[in-house]
mmCIF file with all atom_site columns, C-alpha atoms and ligand atoms in Angstrom:
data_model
loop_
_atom_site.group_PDB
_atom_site.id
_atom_site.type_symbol
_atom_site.label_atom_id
_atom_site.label_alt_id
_atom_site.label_comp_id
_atom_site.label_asym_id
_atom_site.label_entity_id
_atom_site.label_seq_id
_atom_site.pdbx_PDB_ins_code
_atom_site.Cartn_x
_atom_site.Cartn_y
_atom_site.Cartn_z
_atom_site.occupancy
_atom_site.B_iso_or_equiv
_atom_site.pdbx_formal_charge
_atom_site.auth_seq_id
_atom_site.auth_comp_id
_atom_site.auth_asym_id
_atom_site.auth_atom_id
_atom_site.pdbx_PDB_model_num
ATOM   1   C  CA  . UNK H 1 1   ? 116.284 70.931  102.676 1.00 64.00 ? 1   UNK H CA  1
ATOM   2   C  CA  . UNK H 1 2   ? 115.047 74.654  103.776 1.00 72.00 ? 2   UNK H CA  1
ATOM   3   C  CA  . UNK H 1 3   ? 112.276 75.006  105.577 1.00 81.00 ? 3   UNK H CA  1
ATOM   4   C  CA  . UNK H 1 4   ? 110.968 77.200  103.208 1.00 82.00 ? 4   UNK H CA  1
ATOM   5   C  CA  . UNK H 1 5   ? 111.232 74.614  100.517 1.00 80.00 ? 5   UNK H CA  1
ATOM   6   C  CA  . UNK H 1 6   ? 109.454 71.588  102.374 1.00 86.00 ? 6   UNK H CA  1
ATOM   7   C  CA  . UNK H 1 7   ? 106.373 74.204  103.030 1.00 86.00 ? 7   UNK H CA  1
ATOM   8   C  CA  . UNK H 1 8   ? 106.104 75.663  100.038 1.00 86.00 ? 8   UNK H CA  1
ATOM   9   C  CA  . UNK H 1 9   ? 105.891 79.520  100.951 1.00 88.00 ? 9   UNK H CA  1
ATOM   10  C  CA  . UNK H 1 10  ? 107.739 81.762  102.746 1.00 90.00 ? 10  UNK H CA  1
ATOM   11  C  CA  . UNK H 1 11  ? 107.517 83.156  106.239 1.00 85.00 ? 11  UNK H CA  1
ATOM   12  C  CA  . UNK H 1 12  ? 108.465 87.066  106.225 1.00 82.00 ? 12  UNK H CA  1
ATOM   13  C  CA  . UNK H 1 13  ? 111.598 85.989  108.624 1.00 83.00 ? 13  UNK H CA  1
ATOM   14  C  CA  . UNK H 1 14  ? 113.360 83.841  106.027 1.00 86.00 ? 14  UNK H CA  1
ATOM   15  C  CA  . UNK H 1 15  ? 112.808 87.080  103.456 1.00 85.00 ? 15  UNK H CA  1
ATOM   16  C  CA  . UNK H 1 16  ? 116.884 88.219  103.285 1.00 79.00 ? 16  UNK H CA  1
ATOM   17  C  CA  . UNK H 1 17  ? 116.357 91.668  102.447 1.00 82.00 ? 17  UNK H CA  1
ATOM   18  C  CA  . UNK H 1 18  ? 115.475 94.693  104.130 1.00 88.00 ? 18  UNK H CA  1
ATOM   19  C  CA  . UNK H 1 19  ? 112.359 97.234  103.368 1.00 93.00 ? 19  UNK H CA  1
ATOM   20  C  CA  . UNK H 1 20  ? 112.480 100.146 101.506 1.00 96.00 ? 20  UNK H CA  1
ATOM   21  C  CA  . UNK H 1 21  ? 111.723 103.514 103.827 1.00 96.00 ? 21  UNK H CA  1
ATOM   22  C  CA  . UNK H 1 22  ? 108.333 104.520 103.689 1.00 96.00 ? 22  UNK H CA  1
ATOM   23  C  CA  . UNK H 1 23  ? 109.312 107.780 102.562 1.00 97.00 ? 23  UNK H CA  1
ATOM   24  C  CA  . UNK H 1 24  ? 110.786 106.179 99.746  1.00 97.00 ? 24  UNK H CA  1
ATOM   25  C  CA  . UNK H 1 25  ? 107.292 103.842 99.255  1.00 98.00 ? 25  UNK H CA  1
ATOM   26  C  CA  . UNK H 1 26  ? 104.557 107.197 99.492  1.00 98.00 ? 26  UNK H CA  1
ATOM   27  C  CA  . UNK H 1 27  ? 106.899 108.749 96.362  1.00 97.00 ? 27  UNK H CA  1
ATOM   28  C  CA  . UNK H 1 28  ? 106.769 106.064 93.939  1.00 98.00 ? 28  UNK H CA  1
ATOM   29  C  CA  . UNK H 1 29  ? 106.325 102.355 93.629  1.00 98.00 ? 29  UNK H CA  1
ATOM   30  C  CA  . UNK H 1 30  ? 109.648 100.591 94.656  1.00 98.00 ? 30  UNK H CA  1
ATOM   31  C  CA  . UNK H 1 31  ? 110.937 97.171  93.150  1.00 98.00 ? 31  UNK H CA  1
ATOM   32  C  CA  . UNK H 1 32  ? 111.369 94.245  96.483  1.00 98.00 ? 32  UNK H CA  1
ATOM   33  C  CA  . UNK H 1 33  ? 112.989 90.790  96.183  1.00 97.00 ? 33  UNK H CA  1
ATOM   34  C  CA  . UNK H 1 34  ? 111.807 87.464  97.466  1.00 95.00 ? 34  UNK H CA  1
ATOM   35  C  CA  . UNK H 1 35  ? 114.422 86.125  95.892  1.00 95.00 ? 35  UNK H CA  1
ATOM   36  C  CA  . UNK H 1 36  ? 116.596 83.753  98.344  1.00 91.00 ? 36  UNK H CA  1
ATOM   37  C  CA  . UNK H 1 37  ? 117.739 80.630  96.071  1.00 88.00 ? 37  UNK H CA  1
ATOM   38  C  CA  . UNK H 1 38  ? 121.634 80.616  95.360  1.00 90.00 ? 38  UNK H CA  1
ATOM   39  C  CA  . UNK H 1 39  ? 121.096 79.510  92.047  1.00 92.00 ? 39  UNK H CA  1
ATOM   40  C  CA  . UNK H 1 40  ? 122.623 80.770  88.667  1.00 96.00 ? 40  UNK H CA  1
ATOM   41  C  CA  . UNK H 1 41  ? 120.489 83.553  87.709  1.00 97.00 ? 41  UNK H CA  1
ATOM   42  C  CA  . UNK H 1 42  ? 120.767 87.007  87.022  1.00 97.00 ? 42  UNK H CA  1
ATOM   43  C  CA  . UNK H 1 43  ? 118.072 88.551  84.391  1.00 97.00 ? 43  UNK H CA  1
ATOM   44  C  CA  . UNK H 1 44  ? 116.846 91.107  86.832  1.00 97.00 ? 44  UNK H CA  1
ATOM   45  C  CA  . UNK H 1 45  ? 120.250 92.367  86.800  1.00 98.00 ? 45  UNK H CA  1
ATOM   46  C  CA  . UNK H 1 46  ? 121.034 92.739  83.429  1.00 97.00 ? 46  UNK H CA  1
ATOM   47  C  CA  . UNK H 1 47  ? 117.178 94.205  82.906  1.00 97.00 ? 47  UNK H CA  1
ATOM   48  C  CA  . UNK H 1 48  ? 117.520 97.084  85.067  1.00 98.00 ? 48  UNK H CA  1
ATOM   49  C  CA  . UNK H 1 49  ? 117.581 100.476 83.296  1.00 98.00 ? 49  UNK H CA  1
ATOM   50  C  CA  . UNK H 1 50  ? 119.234 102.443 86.548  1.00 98.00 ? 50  UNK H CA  1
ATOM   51  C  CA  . UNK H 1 51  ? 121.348 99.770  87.568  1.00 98.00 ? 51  UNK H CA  1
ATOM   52  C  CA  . UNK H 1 52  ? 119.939 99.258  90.908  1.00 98.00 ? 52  UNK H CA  1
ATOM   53  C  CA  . UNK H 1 53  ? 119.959 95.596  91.137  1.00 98.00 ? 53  UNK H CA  1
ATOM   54  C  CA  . UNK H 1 54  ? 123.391 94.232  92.348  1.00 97.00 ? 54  UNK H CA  1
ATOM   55  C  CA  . UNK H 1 55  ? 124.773 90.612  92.835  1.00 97.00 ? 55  UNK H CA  1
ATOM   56  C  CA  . UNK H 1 56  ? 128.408 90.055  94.682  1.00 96.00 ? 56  UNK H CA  1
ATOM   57  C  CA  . UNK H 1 57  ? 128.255 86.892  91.973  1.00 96.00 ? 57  UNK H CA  1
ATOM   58  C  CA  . UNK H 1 58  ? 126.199 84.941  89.473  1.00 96.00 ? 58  UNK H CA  1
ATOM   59  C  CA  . UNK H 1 59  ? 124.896 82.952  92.615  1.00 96.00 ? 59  UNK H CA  1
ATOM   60  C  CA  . UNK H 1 60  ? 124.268 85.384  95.050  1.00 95.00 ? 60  UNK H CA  1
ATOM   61  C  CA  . UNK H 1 61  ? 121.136 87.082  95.788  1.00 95.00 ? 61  UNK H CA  1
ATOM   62  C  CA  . UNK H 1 62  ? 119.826 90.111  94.395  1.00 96.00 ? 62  UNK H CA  1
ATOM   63  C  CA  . UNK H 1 63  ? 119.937 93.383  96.087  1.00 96.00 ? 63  UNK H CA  1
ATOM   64  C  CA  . UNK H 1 64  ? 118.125 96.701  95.360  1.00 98.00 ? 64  UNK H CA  1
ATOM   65  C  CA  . UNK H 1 65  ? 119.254 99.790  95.719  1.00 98.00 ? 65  UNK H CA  1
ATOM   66  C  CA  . UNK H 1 66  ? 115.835 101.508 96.979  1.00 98.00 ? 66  UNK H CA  1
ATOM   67  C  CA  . UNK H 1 67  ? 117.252 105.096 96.308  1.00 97.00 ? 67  UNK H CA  1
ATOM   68  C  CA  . UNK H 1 68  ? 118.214 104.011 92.788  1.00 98.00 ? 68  UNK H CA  1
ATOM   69  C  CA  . UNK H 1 69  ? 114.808 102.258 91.762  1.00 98.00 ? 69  UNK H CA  1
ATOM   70  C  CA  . UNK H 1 70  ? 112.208 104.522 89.490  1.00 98.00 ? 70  UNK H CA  1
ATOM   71  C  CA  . UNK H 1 71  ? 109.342 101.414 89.752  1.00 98.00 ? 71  UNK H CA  1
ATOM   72  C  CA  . UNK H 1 72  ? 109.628 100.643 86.316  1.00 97.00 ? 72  UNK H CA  1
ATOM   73  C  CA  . UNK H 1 73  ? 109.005 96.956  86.798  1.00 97.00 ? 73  UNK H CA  1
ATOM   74  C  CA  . UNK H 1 74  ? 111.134 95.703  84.075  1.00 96.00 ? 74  UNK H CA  1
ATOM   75  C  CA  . UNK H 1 75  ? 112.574 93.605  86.727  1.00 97.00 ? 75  UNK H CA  1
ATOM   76  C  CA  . UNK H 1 76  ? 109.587 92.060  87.895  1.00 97.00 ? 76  UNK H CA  1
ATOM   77  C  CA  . UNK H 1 77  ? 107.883 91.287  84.376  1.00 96.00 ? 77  UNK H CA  1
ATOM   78  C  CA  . UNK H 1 78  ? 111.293 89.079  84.046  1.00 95.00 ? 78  UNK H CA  1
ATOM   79  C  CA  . UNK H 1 79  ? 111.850 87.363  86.810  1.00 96.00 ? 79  UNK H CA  1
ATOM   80  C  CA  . UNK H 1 80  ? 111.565 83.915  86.175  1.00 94.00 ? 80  UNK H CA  1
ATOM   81  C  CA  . UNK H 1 81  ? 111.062 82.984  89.628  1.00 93.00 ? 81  UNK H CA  1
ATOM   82  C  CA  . UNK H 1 82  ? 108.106 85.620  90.261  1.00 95.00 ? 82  UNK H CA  1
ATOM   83  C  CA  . UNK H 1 83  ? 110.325 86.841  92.955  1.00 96.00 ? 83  UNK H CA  1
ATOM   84  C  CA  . UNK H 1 84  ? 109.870 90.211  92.984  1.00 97.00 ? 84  UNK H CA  1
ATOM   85  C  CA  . UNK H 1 85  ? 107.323 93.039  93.666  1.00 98.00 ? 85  UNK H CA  1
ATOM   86  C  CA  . UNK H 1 86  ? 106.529 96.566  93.722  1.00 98.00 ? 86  UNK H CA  1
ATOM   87  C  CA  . UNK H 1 87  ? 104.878 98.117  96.684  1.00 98.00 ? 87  UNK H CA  1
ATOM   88  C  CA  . UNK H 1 88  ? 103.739 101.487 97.770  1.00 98.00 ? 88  UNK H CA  1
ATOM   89  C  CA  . UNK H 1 89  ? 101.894 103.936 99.875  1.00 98.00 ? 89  UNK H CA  1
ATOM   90  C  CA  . UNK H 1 90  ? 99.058  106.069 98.512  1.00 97.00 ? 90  UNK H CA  1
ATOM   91  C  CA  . UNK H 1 91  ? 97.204  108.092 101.320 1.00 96.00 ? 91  UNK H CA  1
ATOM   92  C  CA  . UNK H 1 92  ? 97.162  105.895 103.678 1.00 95.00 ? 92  UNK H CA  1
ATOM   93  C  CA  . UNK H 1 93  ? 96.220  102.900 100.736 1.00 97.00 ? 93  UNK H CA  1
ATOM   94  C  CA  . UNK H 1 94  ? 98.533  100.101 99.628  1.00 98.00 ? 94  UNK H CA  1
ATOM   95  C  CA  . UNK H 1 95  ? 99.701  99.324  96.012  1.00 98.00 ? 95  UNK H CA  1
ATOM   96  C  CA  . UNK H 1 96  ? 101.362 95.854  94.837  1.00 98.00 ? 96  UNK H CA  1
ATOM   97  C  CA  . UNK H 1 97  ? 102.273 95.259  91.684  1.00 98.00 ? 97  UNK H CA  1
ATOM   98  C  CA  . UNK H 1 98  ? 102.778 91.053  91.525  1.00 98.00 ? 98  UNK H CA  1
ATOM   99  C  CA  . UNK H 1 99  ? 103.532 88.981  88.641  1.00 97.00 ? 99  UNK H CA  1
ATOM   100 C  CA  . UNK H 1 100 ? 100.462 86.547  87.835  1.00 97.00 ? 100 UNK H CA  1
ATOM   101 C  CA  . UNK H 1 101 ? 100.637 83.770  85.321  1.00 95.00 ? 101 UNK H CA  1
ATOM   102 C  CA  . UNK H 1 102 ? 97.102  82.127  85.525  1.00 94.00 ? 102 UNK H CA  1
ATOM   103 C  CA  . UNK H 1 103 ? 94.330  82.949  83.040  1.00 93.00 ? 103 UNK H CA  1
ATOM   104 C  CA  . UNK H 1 104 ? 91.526  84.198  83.175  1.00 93.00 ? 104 UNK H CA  1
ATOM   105 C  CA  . UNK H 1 105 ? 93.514  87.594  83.419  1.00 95.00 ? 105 UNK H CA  1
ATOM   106 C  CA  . UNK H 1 106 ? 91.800  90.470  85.955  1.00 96.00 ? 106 UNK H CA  1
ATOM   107 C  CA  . UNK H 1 107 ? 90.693  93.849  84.159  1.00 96.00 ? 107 UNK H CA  1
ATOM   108 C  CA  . UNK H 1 108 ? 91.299  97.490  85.423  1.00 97.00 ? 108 UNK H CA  1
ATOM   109 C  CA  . UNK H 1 109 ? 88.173  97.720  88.499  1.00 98.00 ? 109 UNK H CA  1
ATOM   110 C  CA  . UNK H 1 110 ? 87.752  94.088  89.214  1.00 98.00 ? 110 UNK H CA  1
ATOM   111 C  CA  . UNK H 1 111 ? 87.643  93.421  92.379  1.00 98.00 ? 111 UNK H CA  1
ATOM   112 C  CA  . UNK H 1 112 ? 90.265  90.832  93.796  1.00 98.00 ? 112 UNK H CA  1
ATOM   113 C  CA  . UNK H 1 113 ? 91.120  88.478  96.535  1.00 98.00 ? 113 UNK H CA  1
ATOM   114 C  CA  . UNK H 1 114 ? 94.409  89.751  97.807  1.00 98.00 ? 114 UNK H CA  1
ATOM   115 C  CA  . UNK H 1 115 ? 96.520  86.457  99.137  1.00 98.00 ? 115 UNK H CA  1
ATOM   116 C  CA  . UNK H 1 116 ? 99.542  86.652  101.821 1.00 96.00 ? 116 UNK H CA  1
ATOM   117 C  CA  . UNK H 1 117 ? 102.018 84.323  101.001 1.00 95.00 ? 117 UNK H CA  1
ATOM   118 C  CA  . UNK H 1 118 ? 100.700 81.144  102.152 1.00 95.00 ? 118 UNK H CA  1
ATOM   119 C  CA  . UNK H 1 119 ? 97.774  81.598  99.620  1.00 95.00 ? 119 UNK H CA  1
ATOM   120 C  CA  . UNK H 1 120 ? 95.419  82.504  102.401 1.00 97.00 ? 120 UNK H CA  1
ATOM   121 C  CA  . UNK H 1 121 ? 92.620  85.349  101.629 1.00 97.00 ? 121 UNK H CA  1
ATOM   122 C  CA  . UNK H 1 122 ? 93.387  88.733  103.628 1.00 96.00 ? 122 UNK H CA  1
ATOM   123 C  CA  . UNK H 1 123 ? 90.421  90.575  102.087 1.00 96.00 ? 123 UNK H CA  1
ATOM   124 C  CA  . UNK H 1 124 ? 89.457  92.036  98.811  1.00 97.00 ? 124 UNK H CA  1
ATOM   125 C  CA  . UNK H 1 125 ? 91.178  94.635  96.317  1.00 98.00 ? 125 UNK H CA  1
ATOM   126 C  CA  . UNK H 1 126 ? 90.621  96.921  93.169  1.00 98.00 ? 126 UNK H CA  1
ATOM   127 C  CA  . UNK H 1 127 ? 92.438  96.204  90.058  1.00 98.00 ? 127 UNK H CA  1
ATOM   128 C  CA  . UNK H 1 128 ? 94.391  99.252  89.102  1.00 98.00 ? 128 UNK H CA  1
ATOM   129 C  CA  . UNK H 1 129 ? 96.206  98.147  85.756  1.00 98.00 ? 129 UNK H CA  1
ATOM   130 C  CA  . UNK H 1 130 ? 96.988  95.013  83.761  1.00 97.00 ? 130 UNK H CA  1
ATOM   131 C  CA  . UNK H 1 131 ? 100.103 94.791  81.455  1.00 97.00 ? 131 UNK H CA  1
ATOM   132 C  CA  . UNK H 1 132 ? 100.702 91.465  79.698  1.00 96.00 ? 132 UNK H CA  1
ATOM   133 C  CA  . UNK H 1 133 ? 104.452 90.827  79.276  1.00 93.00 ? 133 UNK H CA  1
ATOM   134 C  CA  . UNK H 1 134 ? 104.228 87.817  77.304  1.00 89.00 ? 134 UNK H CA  1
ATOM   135 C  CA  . UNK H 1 135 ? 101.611 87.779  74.826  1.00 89.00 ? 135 UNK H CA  1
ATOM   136 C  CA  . UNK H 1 136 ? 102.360 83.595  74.111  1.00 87.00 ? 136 UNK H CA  1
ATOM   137 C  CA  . UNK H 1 137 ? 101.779 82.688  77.714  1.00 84.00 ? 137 UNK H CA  1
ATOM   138 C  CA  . UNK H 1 138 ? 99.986  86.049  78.573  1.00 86.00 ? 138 UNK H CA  1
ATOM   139 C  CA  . UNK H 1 139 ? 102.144 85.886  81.551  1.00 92.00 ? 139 UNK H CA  1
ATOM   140 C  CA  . UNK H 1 140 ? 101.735 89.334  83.392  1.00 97.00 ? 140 UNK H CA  1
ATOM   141 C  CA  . UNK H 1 141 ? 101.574 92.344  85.922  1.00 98.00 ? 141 UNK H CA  1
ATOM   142 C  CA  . UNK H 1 142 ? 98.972  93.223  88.185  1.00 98.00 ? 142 UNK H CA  1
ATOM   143 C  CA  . UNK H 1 143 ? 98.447  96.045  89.890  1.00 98.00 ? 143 UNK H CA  1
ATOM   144 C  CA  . UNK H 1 144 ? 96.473  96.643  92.721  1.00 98.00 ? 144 UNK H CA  1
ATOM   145 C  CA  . UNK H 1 145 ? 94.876  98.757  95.619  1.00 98.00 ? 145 UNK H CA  1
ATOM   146 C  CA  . UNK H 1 146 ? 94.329  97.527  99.097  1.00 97.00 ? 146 UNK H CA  1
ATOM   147 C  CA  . UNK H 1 147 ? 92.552  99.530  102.050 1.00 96.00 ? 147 UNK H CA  1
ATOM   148 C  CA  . UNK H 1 148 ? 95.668  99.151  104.306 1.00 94.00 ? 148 UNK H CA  1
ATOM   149 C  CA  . UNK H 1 149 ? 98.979  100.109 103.319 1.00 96.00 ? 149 UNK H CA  1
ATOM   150 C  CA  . UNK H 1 150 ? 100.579 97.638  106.078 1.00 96.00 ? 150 UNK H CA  1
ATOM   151 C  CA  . UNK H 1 151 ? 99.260  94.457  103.297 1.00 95.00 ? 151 UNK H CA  1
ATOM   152 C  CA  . UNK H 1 152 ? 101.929 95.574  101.238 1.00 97.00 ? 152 UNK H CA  1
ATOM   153 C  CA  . UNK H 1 153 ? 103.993 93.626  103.208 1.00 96.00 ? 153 UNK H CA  1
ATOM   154 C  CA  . UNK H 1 154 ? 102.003 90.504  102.764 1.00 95.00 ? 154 UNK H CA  1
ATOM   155 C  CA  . UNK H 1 155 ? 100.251 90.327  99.947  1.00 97.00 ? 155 UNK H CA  1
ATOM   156 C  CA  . UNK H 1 156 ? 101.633 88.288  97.179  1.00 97.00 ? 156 UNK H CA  1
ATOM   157 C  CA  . UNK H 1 157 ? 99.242  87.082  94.684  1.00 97.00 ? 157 UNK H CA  1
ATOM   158 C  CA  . UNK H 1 158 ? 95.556  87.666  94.078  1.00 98.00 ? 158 UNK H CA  1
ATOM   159 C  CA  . UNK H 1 159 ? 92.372  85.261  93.243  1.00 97.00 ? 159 UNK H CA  1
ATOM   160 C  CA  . UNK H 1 160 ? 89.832  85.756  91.030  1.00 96.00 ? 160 UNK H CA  1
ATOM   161 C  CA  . UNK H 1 161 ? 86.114  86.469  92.375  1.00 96.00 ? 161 UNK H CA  1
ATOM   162 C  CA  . UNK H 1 162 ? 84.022  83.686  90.612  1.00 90.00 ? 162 UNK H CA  1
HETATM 163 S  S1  . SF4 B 2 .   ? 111.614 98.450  89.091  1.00 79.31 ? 201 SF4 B S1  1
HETATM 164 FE FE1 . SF4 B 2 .   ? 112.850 99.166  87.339  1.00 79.31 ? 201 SF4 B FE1 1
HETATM 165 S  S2  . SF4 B 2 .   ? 114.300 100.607 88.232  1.00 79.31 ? 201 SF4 B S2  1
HETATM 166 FE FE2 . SF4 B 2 .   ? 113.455 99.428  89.931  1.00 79.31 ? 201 SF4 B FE2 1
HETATM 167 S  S3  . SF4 B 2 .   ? 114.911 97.764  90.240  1.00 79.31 ? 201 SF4 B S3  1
HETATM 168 FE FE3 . SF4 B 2 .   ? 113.307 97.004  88.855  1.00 79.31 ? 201 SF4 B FE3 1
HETATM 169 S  S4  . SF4 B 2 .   ? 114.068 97.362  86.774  1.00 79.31 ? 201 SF4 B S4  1
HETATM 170 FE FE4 . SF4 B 2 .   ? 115.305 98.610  88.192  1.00 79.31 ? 201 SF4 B FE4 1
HETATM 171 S  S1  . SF4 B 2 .   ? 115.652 87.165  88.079  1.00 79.31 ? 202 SF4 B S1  1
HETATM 172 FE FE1 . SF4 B 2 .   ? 114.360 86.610  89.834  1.00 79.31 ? 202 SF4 B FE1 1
HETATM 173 S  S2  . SF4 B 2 .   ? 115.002 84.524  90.408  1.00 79.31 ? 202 SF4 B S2  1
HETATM 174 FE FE2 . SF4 B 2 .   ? 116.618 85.395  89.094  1.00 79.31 ? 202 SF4 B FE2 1
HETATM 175 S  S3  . SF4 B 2 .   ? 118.085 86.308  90.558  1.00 79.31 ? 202 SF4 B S3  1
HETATM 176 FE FE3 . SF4 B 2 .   ? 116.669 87.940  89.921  1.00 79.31 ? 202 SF4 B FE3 1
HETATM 177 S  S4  . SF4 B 2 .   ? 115.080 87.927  91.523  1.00 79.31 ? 202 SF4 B S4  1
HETATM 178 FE FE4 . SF4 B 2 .   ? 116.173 85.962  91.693  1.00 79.31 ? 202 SF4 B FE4 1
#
């Protein structure tokens, strides 16, 4: 078994793709996979408006074409694995846009625990927007603002302040 899959999370080094430029990120919010199970799946694919998600086959990989990608999220509301993310630079500020499927569901200003990808707590952030893409499981996107635009890199899910 992968290391990866006996832990639980993963560590940025067994992430297969590369970053988007940060030109690219301080322009728009741009779409990143996690995504590194072989496995038969490929709705990100077909959800893609610009056509900048590529597979060589049904069991490869996704990969993004960063010039391509408009941050539309389609691809990341669908994703059944909650693979994928959109990150970007605003002066000097990150933005993440992660898919979250526990309830209660954060508002626009609530302030956040931002998590790296081991679930650990790497400070607090400001809820920017909330779009539900399931109404049955209220399964959804959050959006949100961190002080440092290097936690785009890490942060992958967020905790609700009790
Ligand atoms: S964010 Fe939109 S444009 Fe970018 S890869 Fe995903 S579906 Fe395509
Ligand atoms: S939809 Fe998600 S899990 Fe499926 S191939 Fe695309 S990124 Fe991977």
């Amino acid at each position: 078994m992968n290391d990866w899959a006996t832990k639980g999370y993963l560590e940025p080094g067994e992430i297969k793709t590369t970053l988007p430029r940060k030109e690219l990120l301080m322009k728009h919010l741009i779409a990143i996979s996690e995504c590194i199970q072989e496995i038969p799946c490929n709705p990100c694919v077909t959800v893609c408006p610009l056509k900048a998600i590529t597979m060589k086959d049904i069991n490869a990989i996704p990969v993004i074409d960063y010039e391509k990608c408009n941050g539309c999220g389609k691809c990341v509301g669908i994703c059944p694995g909650l693979a994928l993310f959109l990150i970007g630079i605003k002066n000097g500020k990150g933005i993440i846009t992660l898919p979250y499927e526990m309830l209660p569901l954060p508002g626009k200003g609530n302030e956040v625990y931002l998590l790296n990808r081991k679930g650990e707590r790497l400070g607090k952030g400001i809820v920017m927007r909330t779009v539900i893409v399931n109404k049955q499981t209220k399964s959804s996107l959050i959006t949100v603002l961190c002080e440092n635009e290097d936690d785009i890199y890490h942060i992958r899910n967020i905790e609700i302040i009790k």
